[in-house]
Short mmCIF file of C-alpha atoms in Angstrom, two decimals:
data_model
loop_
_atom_site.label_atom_id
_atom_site.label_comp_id
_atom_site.label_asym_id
_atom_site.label_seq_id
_atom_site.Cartn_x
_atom_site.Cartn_y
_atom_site.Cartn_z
CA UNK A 1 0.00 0.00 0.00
CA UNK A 2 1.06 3.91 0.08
CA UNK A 3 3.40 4.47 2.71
CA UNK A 4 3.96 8.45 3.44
CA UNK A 5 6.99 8.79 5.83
CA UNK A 6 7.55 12.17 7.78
CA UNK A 7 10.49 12.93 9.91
CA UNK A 8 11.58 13.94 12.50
CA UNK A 9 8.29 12.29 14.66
CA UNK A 10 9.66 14.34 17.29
CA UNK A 11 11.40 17.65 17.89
CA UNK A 12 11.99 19.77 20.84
CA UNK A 13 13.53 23.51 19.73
CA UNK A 14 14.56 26.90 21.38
CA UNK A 15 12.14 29.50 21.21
CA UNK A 16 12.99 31.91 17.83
CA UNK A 17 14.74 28.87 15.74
CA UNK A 18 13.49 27.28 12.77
CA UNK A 19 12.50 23.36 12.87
CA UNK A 20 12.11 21.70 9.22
CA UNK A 21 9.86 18.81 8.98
CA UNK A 22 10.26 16.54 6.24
CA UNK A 23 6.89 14.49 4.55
CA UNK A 24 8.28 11.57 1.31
CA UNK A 25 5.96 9.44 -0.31
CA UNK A 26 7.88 6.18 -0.50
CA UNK A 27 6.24 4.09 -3.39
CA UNK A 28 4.46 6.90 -5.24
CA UNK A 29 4.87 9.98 -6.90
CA UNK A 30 2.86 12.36 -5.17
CA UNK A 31 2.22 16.34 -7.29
CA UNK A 32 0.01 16.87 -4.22
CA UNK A 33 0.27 16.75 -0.61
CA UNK A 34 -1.30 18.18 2.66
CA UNK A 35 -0.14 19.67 6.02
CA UNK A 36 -2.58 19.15 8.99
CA UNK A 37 -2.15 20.39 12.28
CA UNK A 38 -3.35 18.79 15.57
CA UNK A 39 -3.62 20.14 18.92
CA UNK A 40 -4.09 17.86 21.63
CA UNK A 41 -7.66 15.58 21.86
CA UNK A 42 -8.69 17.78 18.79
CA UNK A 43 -9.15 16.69 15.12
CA UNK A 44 -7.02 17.44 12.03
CA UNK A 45 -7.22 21.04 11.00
CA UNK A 46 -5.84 21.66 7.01
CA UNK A 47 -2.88 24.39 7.12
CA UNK A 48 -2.14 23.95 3.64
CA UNK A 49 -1.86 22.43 0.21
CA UNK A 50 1.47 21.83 -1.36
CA UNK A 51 1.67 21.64 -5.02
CA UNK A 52 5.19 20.12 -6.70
CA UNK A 53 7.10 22.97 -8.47
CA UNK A 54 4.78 25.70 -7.39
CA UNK A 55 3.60 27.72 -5.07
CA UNK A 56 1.67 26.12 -1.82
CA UNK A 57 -1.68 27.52 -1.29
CA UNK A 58 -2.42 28.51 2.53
CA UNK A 59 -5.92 28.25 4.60
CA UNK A 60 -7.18 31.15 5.86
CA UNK A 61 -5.70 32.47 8.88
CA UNK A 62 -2.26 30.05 8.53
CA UNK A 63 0.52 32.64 8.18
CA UNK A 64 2.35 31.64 4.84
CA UNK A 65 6.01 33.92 6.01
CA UNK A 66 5.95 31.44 9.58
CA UNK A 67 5.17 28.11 7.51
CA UNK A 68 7.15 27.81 4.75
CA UNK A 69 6.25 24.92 2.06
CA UNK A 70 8.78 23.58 -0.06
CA UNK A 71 7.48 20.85 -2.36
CA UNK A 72 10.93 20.57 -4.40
CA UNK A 73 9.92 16.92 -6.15
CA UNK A 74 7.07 14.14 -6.39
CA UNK A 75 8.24 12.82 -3.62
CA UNK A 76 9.47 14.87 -1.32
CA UNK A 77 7.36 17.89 0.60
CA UNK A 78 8.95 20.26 3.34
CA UNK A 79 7.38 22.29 6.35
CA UNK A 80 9.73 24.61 7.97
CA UNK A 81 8.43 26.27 11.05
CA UNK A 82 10.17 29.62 11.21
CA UNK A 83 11.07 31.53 14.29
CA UNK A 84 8.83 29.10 16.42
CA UNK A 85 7.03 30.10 19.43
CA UNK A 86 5.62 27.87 22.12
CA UNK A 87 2.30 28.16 20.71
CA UNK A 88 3.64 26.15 17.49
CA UNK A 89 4.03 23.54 19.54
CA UNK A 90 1.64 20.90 17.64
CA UNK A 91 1.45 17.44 16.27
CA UNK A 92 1.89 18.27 11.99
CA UNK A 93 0.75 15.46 10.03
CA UNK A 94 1.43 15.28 6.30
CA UNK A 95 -0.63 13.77 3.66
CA UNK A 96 -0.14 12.55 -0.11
CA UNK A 97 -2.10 12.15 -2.62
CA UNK A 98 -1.70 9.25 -5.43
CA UNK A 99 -1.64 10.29 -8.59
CA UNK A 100 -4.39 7.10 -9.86
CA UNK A 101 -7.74 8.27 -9.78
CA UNK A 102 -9.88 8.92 -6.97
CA UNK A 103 -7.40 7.40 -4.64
CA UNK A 104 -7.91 8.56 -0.73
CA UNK A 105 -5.05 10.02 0.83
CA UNK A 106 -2.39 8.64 3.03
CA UNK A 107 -0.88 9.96 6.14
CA UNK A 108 2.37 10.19 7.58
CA UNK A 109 2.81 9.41 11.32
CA UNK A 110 3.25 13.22 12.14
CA UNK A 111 5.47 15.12 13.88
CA UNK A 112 5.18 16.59 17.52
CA UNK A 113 6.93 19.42 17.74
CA UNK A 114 7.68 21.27 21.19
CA UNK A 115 9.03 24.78 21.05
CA UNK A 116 10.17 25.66 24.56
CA UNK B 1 -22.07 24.85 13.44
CA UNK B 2 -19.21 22.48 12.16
CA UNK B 3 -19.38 21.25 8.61
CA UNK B 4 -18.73 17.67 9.99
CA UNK B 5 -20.13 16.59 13.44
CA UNK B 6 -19.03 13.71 15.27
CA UNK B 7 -19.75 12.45 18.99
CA UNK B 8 -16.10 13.01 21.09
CA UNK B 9 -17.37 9.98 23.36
CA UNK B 10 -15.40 8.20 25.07
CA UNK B 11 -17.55 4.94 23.67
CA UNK B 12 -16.64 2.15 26.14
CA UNK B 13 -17.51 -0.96 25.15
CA UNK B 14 -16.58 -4.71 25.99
CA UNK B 15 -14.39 -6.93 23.81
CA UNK B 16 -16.59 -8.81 21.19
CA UNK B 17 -19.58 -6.28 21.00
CA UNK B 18 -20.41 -3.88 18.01
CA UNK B 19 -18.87 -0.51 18.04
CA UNK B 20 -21.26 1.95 15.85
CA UNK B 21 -19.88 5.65 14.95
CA UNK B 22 -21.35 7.93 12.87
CA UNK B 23 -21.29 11.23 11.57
CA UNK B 24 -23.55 14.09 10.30
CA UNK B 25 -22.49 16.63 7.86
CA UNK B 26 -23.95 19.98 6.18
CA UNK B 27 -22.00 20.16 2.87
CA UNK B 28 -23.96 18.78 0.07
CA UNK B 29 -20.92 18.98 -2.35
CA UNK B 30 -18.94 15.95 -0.24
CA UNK B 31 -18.98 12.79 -2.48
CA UNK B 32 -16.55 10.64 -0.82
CA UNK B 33 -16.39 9.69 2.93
CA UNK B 34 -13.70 7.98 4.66
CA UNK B 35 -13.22 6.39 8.17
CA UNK B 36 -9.60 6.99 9.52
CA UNK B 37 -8.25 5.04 13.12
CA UNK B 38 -5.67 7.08 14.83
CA UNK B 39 -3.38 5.57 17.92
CA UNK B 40 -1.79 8.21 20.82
CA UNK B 41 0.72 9.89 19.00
CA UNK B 42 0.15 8.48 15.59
CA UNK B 43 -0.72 9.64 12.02
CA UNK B 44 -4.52 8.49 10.69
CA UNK B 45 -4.50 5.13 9.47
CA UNK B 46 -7.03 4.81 6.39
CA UNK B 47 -10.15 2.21 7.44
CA UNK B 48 -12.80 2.69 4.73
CA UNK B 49 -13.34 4.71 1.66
CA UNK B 50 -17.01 4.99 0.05
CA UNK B 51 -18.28 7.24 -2.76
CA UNK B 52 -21.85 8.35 -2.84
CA UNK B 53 -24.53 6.60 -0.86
CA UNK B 54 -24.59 3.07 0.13
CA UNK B 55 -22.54 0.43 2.03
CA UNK B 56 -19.73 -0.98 1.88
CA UNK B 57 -17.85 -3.77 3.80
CA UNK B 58 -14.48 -4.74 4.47
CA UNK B 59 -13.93 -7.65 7.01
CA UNK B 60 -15.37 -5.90 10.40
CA UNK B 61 -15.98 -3.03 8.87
CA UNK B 62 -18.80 -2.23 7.08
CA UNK B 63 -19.26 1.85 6.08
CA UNK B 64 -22.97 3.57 5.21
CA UNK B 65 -23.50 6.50 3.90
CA UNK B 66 -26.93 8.49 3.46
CA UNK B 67 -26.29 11.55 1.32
CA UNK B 68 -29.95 12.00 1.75
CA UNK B 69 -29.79 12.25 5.54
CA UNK B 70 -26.34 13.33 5.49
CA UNK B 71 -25.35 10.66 7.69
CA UNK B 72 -22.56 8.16 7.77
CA UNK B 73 -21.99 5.61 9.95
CA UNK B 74 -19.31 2.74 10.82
CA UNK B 75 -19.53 -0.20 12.55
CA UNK B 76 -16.82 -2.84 13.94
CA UNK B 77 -17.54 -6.25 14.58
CA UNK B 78 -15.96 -8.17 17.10
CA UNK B 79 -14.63 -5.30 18.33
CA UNK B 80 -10.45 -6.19 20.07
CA UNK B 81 -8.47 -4.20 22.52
CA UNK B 82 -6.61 -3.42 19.90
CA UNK B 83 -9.71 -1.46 18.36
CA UNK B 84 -9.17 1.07 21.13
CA UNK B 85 -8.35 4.65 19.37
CA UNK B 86 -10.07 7.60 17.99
CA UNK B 87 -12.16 7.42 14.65
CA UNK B 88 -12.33 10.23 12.53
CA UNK B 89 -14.63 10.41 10.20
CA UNK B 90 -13.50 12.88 6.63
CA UNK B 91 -15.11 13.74 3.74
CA UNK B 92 -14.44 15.63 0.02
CA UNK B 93 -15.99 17.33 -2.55
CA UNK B 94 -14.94 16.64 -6.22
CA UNK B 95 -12.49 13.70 -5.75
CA UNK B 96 -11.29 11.75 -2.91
CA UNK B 97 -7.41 12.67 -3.05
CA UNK B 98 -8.98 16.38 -2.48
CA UNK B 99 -8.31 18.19 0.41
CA UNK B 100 -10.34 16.47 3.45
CA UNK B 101 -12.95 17.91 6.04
CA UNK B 102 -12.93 15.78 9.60
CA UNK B 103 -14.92 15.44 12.60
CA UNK B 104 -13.83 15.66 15.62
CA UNK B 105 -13.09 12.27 16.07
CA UNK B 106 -14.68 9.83 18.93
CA UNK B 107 -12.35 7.98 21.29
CA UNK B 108 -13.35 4.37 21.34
CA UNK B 109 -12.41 1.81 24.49
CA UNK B 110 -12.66 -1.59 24.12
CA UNK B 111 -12.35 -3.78 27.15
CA UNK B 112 -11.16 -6.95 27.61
#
């Protein structure tokens, strides 16, 4: 099956550094893939949509300049949290999409990250 | 109001009895519905996938869908230990590698 790996699954940083979290799609090329966002005993919220060789495209209210998306090849997206605060501290997930039709998406095993 | 509602719980029930979630939803346009499991700590693990209304059945799961209610349900025979997690229930518009509304998610217990 799909197998979307992210890493680090955990990070502890300094307040005001930058933490880069890494999402591959092992077996598949992926164009697409999604960052998530989940705070504790709530659900997945969307931050945004990462398209391979463009631009990502941002949900409302996620600052784009603090969560940078680099989606360099089809299998390899980046999410670098810049000048982190404790309230960044989050599990990010990661999705990818298969490029066969109408195939759900697959999720990493997410990253907790704890900005001190 | 949430576009996708879904009990938190906890749902405690004991090993070997049927474990029924469900979820209600306000957003006509979603055509595909998926149940994810999620462990502590863990990204969602893909259950069941279903386009439009009807059912569908995989081993213990079986998925239903009622676009006309705008209801969906999923139920787990059998139900293990190992069953304990939190559901989430997601849906899309359009295709079903789009981007993905969830609920809330309910925490499921099963006791031995």
């Amino acid at each position: 099956g799909a197998v979307v790996s992210q890493h680090p699954s955990w990070v502890i940083c300094k307040s005001g550094t930058s933490v880069k979290i890494e999402c591959r799609s092992l077996d598949f090329q992926a164009t697409t893939m999604f960052w998530y966002r989940q705070f504790p005993k709530q659900s997945l919220m969307l931050m945004a949509t990462s398209n391979e060789g463009s631009k990502a495209t941002y949900e409302q209210g996620v600052e784009k300049d603090k969560f940078l998306i680099n989606h360099a090849s089809l299998t390899l997206s980046t999410l670098t949290v810049t000048s982190a605060h404790p309230e960044d501290s989050s599990f990010y997930i990661c999705s990818a999409r298969q490029e066969t039709y109408n195939s759900p998406l697959h999720f990493g095993n997410g990253t907790r990250l704890t900005v001190t | 109001q949430k576009e996708v509602e879904q009990d938190p719980g906890p749902l405690s029930v004991p090993e070997g009895a049927i474990v029924s979630l469900n979820c209600t939803y306000s957003n006509s346009a979603f055509q595909y519905f998926m149940w994810y499991r999620q462990y502590s700590r863990k990204g969602p693990e893909l259950l069941m996938y279903t386009y439009s209304s009807g059912n569908k059945e995989d081993g213990r799961f079986t998925a239903q869908v009622d676009k006309s209610s705008k209801y969906i349900s999923l139920f787990i025979r059998d139900s293990q230990p190992s069953d304990s997690a939190t559901y989430l229930c997601a849906m899309s518009a359009g295709a079903a590698g789009n981007k993905l509304t969830f609920g809330g998610g309910t925490r499921v217990l099963v006791k031995p």
